[in-house]
């Protein structure tokens, strides 16, 4: 086992993680960043382009930006947080242009356009920036559990270094969880590392979650591919197998029609035939990776029909995650902070977000706040305390079975069971209370089994913990979905199709062996 010492440990390697590491280092902290993949290329952002909620500080523009999503989110967002994120994102994007030398394009008036980023270039530069700031990066080093001290404060983490084939520990004064959301290994582009690990770690340490009912995001993708860049499908017409228009199908407000048609076993086709020549050129410039699949398959998506599917993106494009308890993105557990998709985005999105834009701004802002706060917390500890205090592992399912350890590879069956309950459209997307309850019962039984026997060593431990995290995530999702007996934001219920004014609240969820929910006052 290798041992490392830091003031701040950042878990993750995407935008939120790198902004957290950068700001912690600039606050004077010694920082270690541990990424499940290779920091700069792993995660959803590095795989493509993204819009950013970047709005100049003009009152009318800011007001319009805040008002634009309130209704979609079920009026659960908080305008104070929206304003904070707009301010922070504006500053950080300008910083990225100057200090990070990001090559933003310019508009016809010569002004820079800073409302979008090319993921590969963005993350390449963020890796360079944190290395120059003195951050130690542990690539291919998934964390498997948090470490806590005798008082319950988070004191670091343990994990496995894949390339070195050794376990490791990082003792730290504070930890930032920026591990992304959970897409349940659905195959959506860039989400293979997004298995909900951070939420499990946080819950094991005593943190709570919020907004987990807002977790049934599905992205449109060409059938057999992984690219869920849904925005461009606003230019699409959708067709049935016989060539007739699939009435009601649309990228926004009509995805359930696509899901229902796919559930019949029929294919659904799309063609981006509502884009004019100017739009086509702009689309290729903005999101070149969207077109790679089509180019390789010899398909012109503007003139040819192509079959599509829906891929689950869970809390990657949903809004649920670890509940934050103050402006610094603390979790309520001493020494533990959350940022990016690992944290709830309800503060700025309520019950609806989607890809990029608000999520990208939240990653930048929450990462910056969490990194600074973690550094201040760690540096305020007694000198030498972080490295000398006794610590113990907080992990449970998959690392410390309560019964007789099961056979090697048990995680595969656990993952298959979870996917069987959360990927089908008629269970997670087109939700009904009786179906949700049946799925939750199955998941509860699965949790009891894996808590008793699931375990692993080395790389198998990583997979076991991923299986445990996905199972826990699914249980929190469905418990919250059952508790919200209305349709609000993306949490649509076929058996409760209307919005209930009496349920204008957020839902907090937590627990491991026994999952609980409670209503929480909305902004």
Coordinates of C-alpha atoms in Angstrom, one line a residue:
X1 CA 0.0 0.0 0.0
X2 CA 1.2 3.5 -0.9
X3 CA 0.5 6.4 1.5
X4 CA 0.0 10.0 0.6
X5 CA -0.5 13.1 2.7
X6 CA -2.5 16.2 1.6
X7 CA -4.4 19.1 3.0
X8 CA -7.1 18.6 0.4
X9 CA -8.0 15.4 -1.5
X10 CA -10.2 15.9 -4.6
X11 CA -12.0 12.8 -5.8
X12 CA -12.8 13.0 -9.5
X13 CA -11.2 14.4 -12.6
X14 CA -13.8 16.4 -14.6
X15 CA -14.5 20.2 -14.6
X16 CA -15.8 20.4 -11.0
X17 CA -12.8 18.3 -9.7
X18 CA -10.2 20.3 -11.6
X19 CA -11.7 23.7 -10.5
X20 CA -11.8 22.5 -6.9
X21 CA -8.2 21.4 -7.1
X22 CA -7.0 24.6 -8.7
X23 CA -8.8 26.8 -6.1
X24 CA -7.6 24.7 -3.2
X25 CA -4.0 24.9 -4.4
X26 CA -4.2 28.6 -4.9
X27 CA -5.5 29.0 -1.4
X28 CA -2.3 27.5 -0.1
X29 CA -3.3 23.9 0.3
X30 CA -1.3 20.8 -0.6
X31 CA -3.7 19.0 -3.0
X32 CA -4.0 15.5 -4.3
X33 CA -6.5 14.7 -7.0
X34 CA -7.5 11.0 -7.5
X35 CA -9.3 10.2 -10.7
X36 CA -10.9 6.9 -11.7
X37 CA -9.7 7.5 -15.2
X38 CA -7.1 9.8 -16.7
X39 CA -7.8 13.4 -15.6
X40 CA -8.4 15.5 -18.7
X41 CA -9.9 12.7 -20.8
X42 CA -12.3 10.9 -18.5
X43 CA -15.9 11.9 -17.8
X44 CA -18.8 13.4 -19.8
X45 CA -17.4 16.8 -20.5
X46 CA -14.1 15.6 -21.9
X47 CA -15.9 13.5 -24.5
X48 CA -17.6 16.4 -26.3
X49 CA -18.6 20.0 -26.4
X50 CA -20.8 21.8 -23.9
X51 CA -22.7 25.0 -23.6
X52 CA -22.1 27.1 -20.5
X53 CA -24.6 29.3 -18.6
X54 CA -22.4 32.4 -19.2
X55 CA -24.4 35.7 -19.0
X56 CA -22.8 39.1 -18.9
X57 CA -23.7 41.1 -15.7
X58 CA -26.5 43.1 -17.3
X59 CA -29.7 43.2 -15.2
X60 CA -32.1 42.4 -18.0
X61 CA -30.0 39.5 -19.3
X62 CA -29.5 38.1 -15.9
X63 CA -33.2 38.3 -15.1
X64 CA -34.1 36.5 -18.4
X65 CA -31.5 33.8 -17.7
X66 CA -32.9 33.1 -14.2
X67 CA -36.5 33.1 -15.4
X68 CA -36.0 30.9 -18.4
X69 CA -35.8 27.6 -16.5
X70 CA -37.9 28.2 -13.4
X71 CA -41.1 26.7 -14.7
X72 CA -39.3 23.7 -16.2
X73 CA -37.7 23.0 -12.8
X74 CA -41.0 23.1 -11.0
X75 CA -40.1 26.4 -9.2
X76 CA -37.8 24.6 -6.8
X77 CA -34.7 26.6 -7.7
X78 CA -33.3 29.4 -5.5
X79 CA -32.6 32.8 -7.2
X80 CA -29.9 33.7 -4.7
X81 CA -28.0 30.6 -5.8
X82 CA -28.7 31.4 -9.4
X83 CA -27.2 34.8 -9.1
X84 CA -24.2 33.4 -7.2
X85 CA -23.5 30.9 -10.0
X86 CA -24.0 33.4 -12.8
X87 CA -21.4 35.7 -11.0
X88 CA -18.9 33.0 -10.4
X89 CA -19.2 31.4 -13.8
X90 CA -18.7 34.8 -15.5
X91 CA -15.5 35.4 -13.5
X92 CA -14.1 31.9 -14.0
X93 CA -14.8 31.8 -17.7
X94 CA -13.0 35.1 -18.1
X95 CA -10.2 33.6 -16.0
X96 CA -10.1 30.6 -18.3
X97 CA -9.7 32.9 -21.3
X98 CA -6.9 35.0 -19.7
X99 CA -4.9 32.6 -17.4
X100 CA -5.9 29.4 -19.2
X101 CA -5.5 30.9 -22.7
X102 CA -8.6 29.0 -23.9
X103 CA -9.1 29.9 -27.6
X104 CA -12.7 31.2 -27.4
X105 CA -14.1 32.0 -30.9
X106 CA -15.3 35.5 -31.7
X107 CA -18.6 36.6 -33.1
X108 CA -19.3 38.8 -36.1
X109 CA -18.8 41.9 -33.9
X110 CA -15.4 40.8 -32.9
X111 CA -16.4 40.0 -29.3
X112 CA -15.4 36.7 -27.7
X113 CA -18.1 34.0 -27.4
X114 CA -17.7 32.5 -24.0
X115 CA -20.9 30.5 -23.7
X116 CA -19.5 27.2 -24.9
X117 CA -16.5 25.0 -24.5
X118 CA -14.9 22.2 -26.5
X119 CA -14.6 19.5 -23.9
X120 CA -11.3 17.9 -25.0
X121 CA -9.5 21.3 -25.2
X122 CA -11.1 22.6 -22.0
X123 CA -10.1 19.6 -20.0
X124 CA -6.6 19.4 -21.5
X125 CA -6.0 23.0 -20.3
X126 CA -7.5 22.3 -16.9
X127 CA -5.1 19.4 -16.4
X128 CA -2.2 21.7 -17.3
X129 CA -3.4 24.4 -15.0
X130 CA -3.7 22.2 -11.9
X131 CA -0.3 20.6 -12.5
X132 CA 1.3 24.0 -12.7
X133 CA -0.5 24.9 -9.5
X134 CA 1.3 22.0 -7.8
X135 CA -1.6 19.5 -7.6
X136 CA -0.5 15.9 -7.5
X137 CA -2.6 13.8 -9.9
X138 CA -3.2 10.1 -9.3
X139 CA -4.6 8.9 -12.6
X140 CA -6.4 5.5 -12.9
X141 CA -6.7 5.5 -9.2
X142 CA -10.4 5.0 -8.2
X143 CA -11.3 5.7 -4.6
X144 CA -13.1 2.9 -2.9
X145 CA -14.0 4.4 0.4
X146 CA -13.6 7.5 2.6
X147 CA -11.6 7.5 5.8
X148 CA -13.0 9.1 9.0
X149 CA -11.5 9.9 12.4
X150 CA -12.9 9.1 15.8
X151 CA -15.2 12.1 15.7
X152 CA -16.7 11.2 12.4
X153 CA -14.9 13.9 10.4
X154 CA -13.7 12.9 7.0
X155 CA -9.9 12.4 7.0
X156 CA -9.0 11.2 3.5
X157 CA -9.8 8.2 1.3
X158 CA -8.5 4.8 0.3
X159 CA -8.5 3.3 -3.2
X160 CA -6.7 1.2 -5.8
X161 CA -4.1 2.2 -8.4
X162 CA -4.9 0.2 -11.5
X163 CA -1.7 0.6 -13.3
X164 CA 0.5 0.0 -10.3
X165 CA -1.8 -2.7 -9.1
X166 CA -1.6 -1.6 -5.5
X167 CA -3.9 -0.1 -2.9
X168 CA -3.3 3.4 -1.6
X169 CA -4.5 5.8 1.1
X170 CA -4.5 9.6 1.1
X171 CA -4.7 11.2 4.5
X172 CA -6.2 14.7 4.2
X173 CA -7.6 17.5 6.2
X174 CA -10.7 17.7 3.9
X175 CA -12.1 15.9 0.9
X176 CA -14.1 17.2 -2.1
X177 CA -16.3 14.7 -3.9
X178 CA -16.6 15.6 -7.5
X179 CA -17.2 12.1 -8.9
X180 CA -20.0 13.0 -11.3
X181 CA -23.6 11.6 -11.4
X182 CA -24.8 8.1 -12.1
X183 CA -25.7 6.8 -15.6
X184 CA -25.8 3.1 -14.6
X185 CA -23.3 2.0 -17.3
X186 CA -25.9 2.7 -19.9
X187 CA -23.4 3.3 -22.7
X188 CA -24.0 7.0 -23.0
X189 CA -20.8 8.8 -24.2
X190 CA -18.3 9.7 -21.4
X191 CA -20.4 8.2 -18.6
X192 CA -18.5 4.9 -18.0
X193 CA -16.9 6.4 -14.9
X194 CA -20.2 7.8 -13.6
X195 CA -21.5 5.1 -11.4
X196 CA -22.6 7.1 -8.4
X197 CA -19.6 6.3 -6.2
X198 CA -19.4 9.7 -4.6
X199 CA -23.0 9.6 -3.4
X200 CA -22.3 6.2 -1.8
X201 CA -19.2 7.5 -0.1
X202 CA -21.0 10.5 1.2
X203 CA -24.0 8.5 2.6
X204 CA -21.6 6.1 4.3
X205 CA -20.0 9.1 6.1
X206 CA -23.4 10.4 7.2
X207 CA -24.4 12.8 4.4
X208 CA -27.9 13.1 2.9
X209 CA -29.1 13.5 -0.7
X210 CA -31.7 15.7 -2.4
X211 CA -33.6 15.8 -5.6
X212 CA -33.1 12.1 -6.4
X213 CA -36.5 11.8 -8.0
X214 CA -35.2 14.1 -10.8
X215 CA -33.0 11.3 -12.1
X216 CA -34.8 9.8 -15.2
X217 CA -33.0 11.7 -17.9
X218 CA -32.7 9.9 -21.2
X219 CA -30.7 11.2 -24.2
X220 CA -31.4 10.6 -27.9
X221 CA -28.7 8.8 -29.7
X222 CA -28.4 7.1 -33.1
X223 CA -29.2 3.4 -32.6
X224 CA -26.1 1.4 -31.7
X225 CA -24.0 4.5 -30.8
X226 CA -23.2 6.4 -27.6
X227 CA -23.5 10.1 -28.6
X228 CA -26.4 11.7 -26.7
X229 CA -26.1 15.2 -28.0
X230 CA -29.8 15.9 -27.8
X231 CA -29.9 19.7 -28.5
X232 CA -29.5 19.2 -32.3
X233 CA -32.6 17.0 -32.4
X234 CA -34.7 20.2 -32.0
X235 CA -34.1 20.4 -35.8
X236 CA -35.4 16.8 -36.3
X237 CA -38.5 15.3 -37.6
X238 CA -39.2 11.8 -36.2
X239 CA -40.6 9.0 -38.3
X240 CA -42.2 5.6 -37.9
X241 CA -40.9 2.5 -39.7
X242 CA -43.3 3.0 -42.6
X243 CA -42.0 6.5 -43.2
X244 CA -44.9 8.4 -41.7
X245 CA -44.3 11.1 -39.2
X246 CA -44.4 10.0 -35.6
X247 CA -46.9 12.6 -34.3
X248 CA -45.9 14.3 -31.0
X249 CA -42.3 13.0 -31.1
X250 CA -39.8 15.7 -30.3
X251 CA -36.5 16.4 -28.6
X252 CA -38.2 18.6 -26.0
X253 CA -41.7 17.7 -24.8
X254 CA -42.1 14.7 -27.0
X255 CA -39.4 12.2 -25.9
X256 CA -42.0 10.1 -24.1
X257 CA -43.7 9.5 -27.5
X258 CA -40.4 8.1 -28.8
X259 CA -40.1 5.9 -25.7
X260 CA -43.6 4.5 -26.1
X261 CA -43.0 3.7 -29.8
X262 CA -39.7 1.9 -29.0
X263 CA -41.4 -0.1 -26.3
X264 CA -43.7 -1.7 -29.0
X265 CA -40.5 -3.1 -30.6
X266 CA -40.8 -0.8 -33.6
X267 CA -37.9 1.4 -34.7
X268 CA -38.0 5.2 -34.6
X269 CA -36.2 7.2 -37.2
X270 CA -35.0 10.8 -37.3
X271 CA -33.8 13.3 -39.8
X272 CA -32.5 16.8 -39.1
X273 CA -34.5 18.2 -42.0
X274 CA -35.5 21.4 -40.3
X275 CA -32.0 22.9 -40.2
X276 CA -31.2 25.4 -43.0
X277 CA -27.7 25.7 -44.5
X278 CA -26.6 28.3 -42.1
X279 CA -27.7 26.1 -39.1
X280 CA -26.0 23.1 -40.6
X281 CA -22.7 24.9 -40.8
X282 CA -23.0 26.3 -37.3
X283 CA -23.9 22.9 -35.9
X284 CA -20.8 21.2 -37.3
X285 CA -18.6 24.0 -35.9
X286 CA -20.2 23.9 -32.5
X287 CA -20.3 20.1 -31.9
X288 CA -18.0 18.3 -34.4
X289 CA -18.1 15.1 -32.4
X290 CA -21.9 14.8 -32.9
X291 CA -21.2 14.2 -36.6
X292 CA -18.3 11.7 -36.3
X293 CA -20.6 8.7 -36.0
X294 CA -22.7 9.8 -39.0
X295 CA -19.6 10.5 -41.1
X296 CA -18.1 7.1 -40.3
X297 CA -21.4 5.4 -41.2
X298 CA -21.8 7.3 -44.4
X299 CA -25.0 9.0 -43.2
X300 CA -26.0 12.6 -43.9
X301 CA -28.2 13.3 -40.9
X302 CA -29.7 16.3 -42.7
X303 CA -31.0 14.3 -45.7
X304 CA -31.0 10.6 -44.6
X305 CA -33.3 9.0 -42.1
X306 CA -31.5 7.1 -39.3
X307 CA -32.8 5.0 -36.4
X308 CA -32.5 6.4 -32.9
X309 CA -32.7 5.1 -29.4
X310 CA -32.9 6.6 -25.9
X311 CA -30.0 6.1 -23.4
X312 CA -30.3 6.6 -19.7
X313 CA -28.2 9.4 -18.3
X314 CA -29.7 9.3 -14.7
X315 CA -28.2 12.0 -12.5
X316 CA -25.6 13.1 -15.0
X317 CA -28.3 15.1 -16.8
X318 CA -30.7 14.9 -13.8
X319 CA -30.5 17.3 -10.9
X320 CA -30.3 15.0 -7.9
X321 CA -27.2 14.4 -5.8
X322 CA -25.5 14.9 -2.4
X323 CA -27.3 17.6 -0.4
X324 CA -25.2 20.7 0.3
X325 CA -25.7 22.6 3.5
X326 CA -24.1 26.0 3.0
X327 CA -22.7 28.4 0.4
X328 CA -19.3 26.6 0.4
X329 CA -20.9 23.3 -0.8
X330 CA -20.3 21.5 2.6
X331 CA -22.3 18.4 3.1
X332 CA -23.0 18.6 6.9
X333 CA -20.2 16.0 7.5
X334 CA -17.1 17.8 8.9
X335 CA -14.3 17.9 6.3
X336 CA -16.5 16.7 3.4
X337 CA -17.6 18.9 0.4
X338 CA -19.4 18.0 -2.8
X339 CA -19.3 19.6 -6.3
X340 CA -20.5 19.2 -9.8
X341 CA -22.9 16.4 -10.8
X342 CA -22.1 14.6 -7.5
X343 CA -24.0 17.4 -5.7
X344 CA -27.6 18.3 -6.1
X345 CA -28.2 21.0 -8.7
X346 CA -31.7 21.9 -7.4
X347 CA -30.3 25.3 -6.1
X348 CA -30.1 26.6 -9.7
X349 CA -32.2 24.2 -11.7
X350 CA -35.0 22.9 -9.5
X351 CA -36.2 19.6 -11.0
X352 CA -34.9 20.0 -14.5
X353 CA -31.6 20.6 -16.1
X354 CA -30.4 18.7 -19.2
X355 CA -26.9 18.6 -20.6
X356 CA -24.3 21.4 -20.4
X357 CA -25.3 25.0 -19.8
X358 CA -26.5 25.0 -16.1
X359 CA -24.6 21.8 -15.3
X360 CA -21.4 23.2 -16.8
X361 CA -21.8 26.5 -14.8
X362 CA -22.6 24.5 -11.6
X363 CA -19.4 22.4 -12.1
X364 CA -17.3 25.5 -12.4
X365 CA -18.9 27.4 -9.5
X366 CA -19.4 24.6 -7.0
X367 CA -16.0 23.2 -7.7
X368 CA -14.4 26.6 -7.1
X369 CA -16.3 27.2 -3.9
X370 CA -15.8 23.6 -2.5
X371 CA -12.1 23.8 -3.3
X372 CA -11.5 27.1 -1.5
X373 CA -13.6 26.0 1.5
X374 CA -11.9 22.6 1.8
X375 CA -8.5 24.4 1.8
X376 CA -9.6 26.8 4.6
X377 CA -11.0 23.9 6.6
X378 CA -7.8 21.8 6.3
X379 CA -5.4 24.7 6.9
X380 CA -7.3 25.6 10.1
X381 CA -6.6 22.2 11.6
X382 CA -3.8 21.8 14.1
X383 CA -0.5 21.4 12.3
X384 CA 0.2 17.7 11.6
X385 CA -3.3 16.7 12.7
X386 CA -4.4 15.4 9.3
X387 CA -1.4 13.0 9.1
X388 CA -1.4 11.8 12.7
X389 CA -5.0 11.3 13.7
X390 CA -6.2 7.6 13.8
X391 CA -8.5 6.9 10.9
X392 CA -10.8 4.0 9.8
X393 CA -12.5 3.1 6.5
X394 CA -16.2 4.2 6.3
X395 CA -17.0 1.8 3.5
X396 CA -19.6 -1.0 3.8
X397 CA -21.2 -2.8 0.9
X398 CA -18.6 -4.4 -1.4
X399 CA -15.7 -3.8 1.0
X400 CA -16.8 -5.2 4.3
X401 CA -19.6 -7.8 3.9
X402 CA -21.7 -8.5 7.0
X403 CA -21.9 -12.2 6.2
X404 CA -20.0 -14.9 4.3
X405 CA -18.2 -13.4 1.3
X406 CA -19.8 -14.5 -2.0
X407 CA -18.1 -15.8 -5.1
X408 CA -15.8 -13.8 -7.3
X409 CA -17.6 -11.8 -9.9
X410 CA -20.8 -11.4 -7.9
X411 CA -20.8 -7.7 -8.9
X412 CA -21.8 -8.7 -12.4
X413 CA -25.2 -10.0 -11.3
X414 CA -25.7 -7.0 -9.1
X415 CA -25.1 -4.6 -12.0
X416 CA -27.4 -6.6 -14.3
X417 CA -30.2 -6.5 -11.7
X418 CA -29.9 -2.7 -11.2
X419 CA -29.8 -2.1 -14.9
X420 CA -32.9 -4.3 -15.3
X421 CA -34.8 -2.0 -12.9
X422 CA -33.5 1.5 -14.1
X423 CA -32.8 1.3 -17.8
X424 CA -36.2 0.2 -19.2
X425 CA -38.4 3.1 -20.3
X426 CA -41.5 1.6 -18.8
X427 CA -39.9 1.5 -15.3
X428 CA -37.9 4.6 -15.0
X429 CA -38.9 7.0 -17.7
X430 CA -42.7 6.4 -17.9
X431 CA -43.2 6.1 -14.2
X432 CA -46.1 4.7 -12.3
X433 CA -46.3 4.1 -8.5
X434 CA -47.0 0.4 -8.6
X435 CA -44.1 -0.2 -11.0
X436 CA -41.7 2.0 -8.9
X437 CA -42.7 0.1 -5.7
X438 CA -42.1 -3.3 -7.3
X439 CA -38.7 -2.1 -8.6
X440 CA -37.7 -0.6 -5.2
X441 CA -38.7 -3.9 -3.5
X442 CA -36.4 -5.8 -5.8
X443 CA -33.6 -3.3 -5.3
X444 CA -34.0 -3.5 -1.5
X445 CA -33.7 -7.3 -1.6
X446 CA -30.6 -6.9 -3.9
X447 CA -29.0 -4.5 -1.4
X448 CA -29.6 -7.0 1.5
X449 CA -27.8 -9.7 -0.5
X450 CA -24.9 -7.6 -1.6
X451 CA -24.5 -6.1 1.8
X452 CA -24.1 -9.5 3.2
X453 CA -21.8 -11.1 0.6
X454 CA -20.4 -8.7 -2.1
X455 CA -16.7 -8.1 -1.8
X456 CA -13.5 -8.0 -3.9
X457 CA -9.8 -7.3 -3.9
X458 CA -7.9 -4.9 -6.1
X459 CA -9.7 -4.2 -9.4
X460 CA -12.6 -6.5 -8.3
X461 CA -13.1 -4.3 -5.2
X462 CA -13.5 -1.3 -7.6
X463 CA -16.2 -3.1 -9.5
X464 CA -17.9 -4.3 -6.4
X465 CA -18.1 -0.8 -5.0
X466 CA -19.5 0.4 -8.3
X467 CA -22.2 -2.2 -8.1
X468 CA -23.0 -1.2 -4.6
X469 CA -23.1 2.5 -5.5
X470 CA -25.5 1.9 -8.5
X471 CA -27.8 -0.2 -6.3
X472 CA -27.9 2.5 -3.6
X473 CA -28.4 5.2 -6.2
X474 CA -31.4 3.4 -7.7
X475 CA -33.0 2.9 -4.3
X476 CA -32.7 6.6 -3.4
X477 CA -34.1 7.5 -6.8
X478 CA -37.2 5.3 -6.5
X479 CA -37.8 6.1 -2.9
X480 CA -37.9 9.8 -3.7
X481 CA -40.0 9.2 -6.8
X482 CA -42.6 7.4 -4.8
X483 CA -42.6 10.2 -2.2
X484 CA -43.4 12.8 -4.9
X485 CA -47.0 11.9 -5.8
X486 CA -47.3 14.5 -8.5
X487 CA -45.5 15.5 -11.8
X488 CA -42.9 18.3 -11.3
X489 CA -39.8 19.0 -13.3
X490 CA -38.5 15.8 -14.9
X491 CA -40.1 13.7 -12.3
X492 CA -43.3 12.8 -14.2
X493 CA -45.8 10.3 -12.8
X494 CA -48.3 8.8 -15.2
X495 CA -50.6 8.0 -12.2
X496 CA -50.2 11.6 -10.9
X497 CA -50.0 13.7 -14.0
X498 CA -50.7 17.1 -12.4
X499 CA -48.6 19.4 -10.3
X500 CA -49.7 19.6 -6.7
X501 CA -49.2 23.0 -5.0
X502 CA -49.1 21.3 -1.6
X503 CA -45.9 19.5 -2.8
X504 CA -43.9 22.6 -3.6
X505 CA -41.0 21.2 -1.6
X506 CA -37.8 19.4 -2.1
X507 CA -37.3 15.8 -1.0
X508 CA -34.3 14.8 1.1
X509 CA -33.4 11.1 1.0
X510 CA -30.8 9.0 2.8
X511 CA -30.0 5.8 4.5
X512 CA -28.3 2.6 3.3
X513 CA -29.8 -0.5 4.9
X514 CA -33.0 1.4 5.4
X515 CA -33.8 4.2 3.0
X516 CA -35.9 7.1 4.2
X517 CA -37.3 10.3 2.8
X518 CA -38.6 13.6 4.2
X519 CA -40.0 16.8 2.7
X520 CA -37.7 19.9 2.9
X521 CA -38.7 23.5 2.4
X522 CA -38.0 24.8 -1.1
X523 CA -36.5 28.2 -1.8

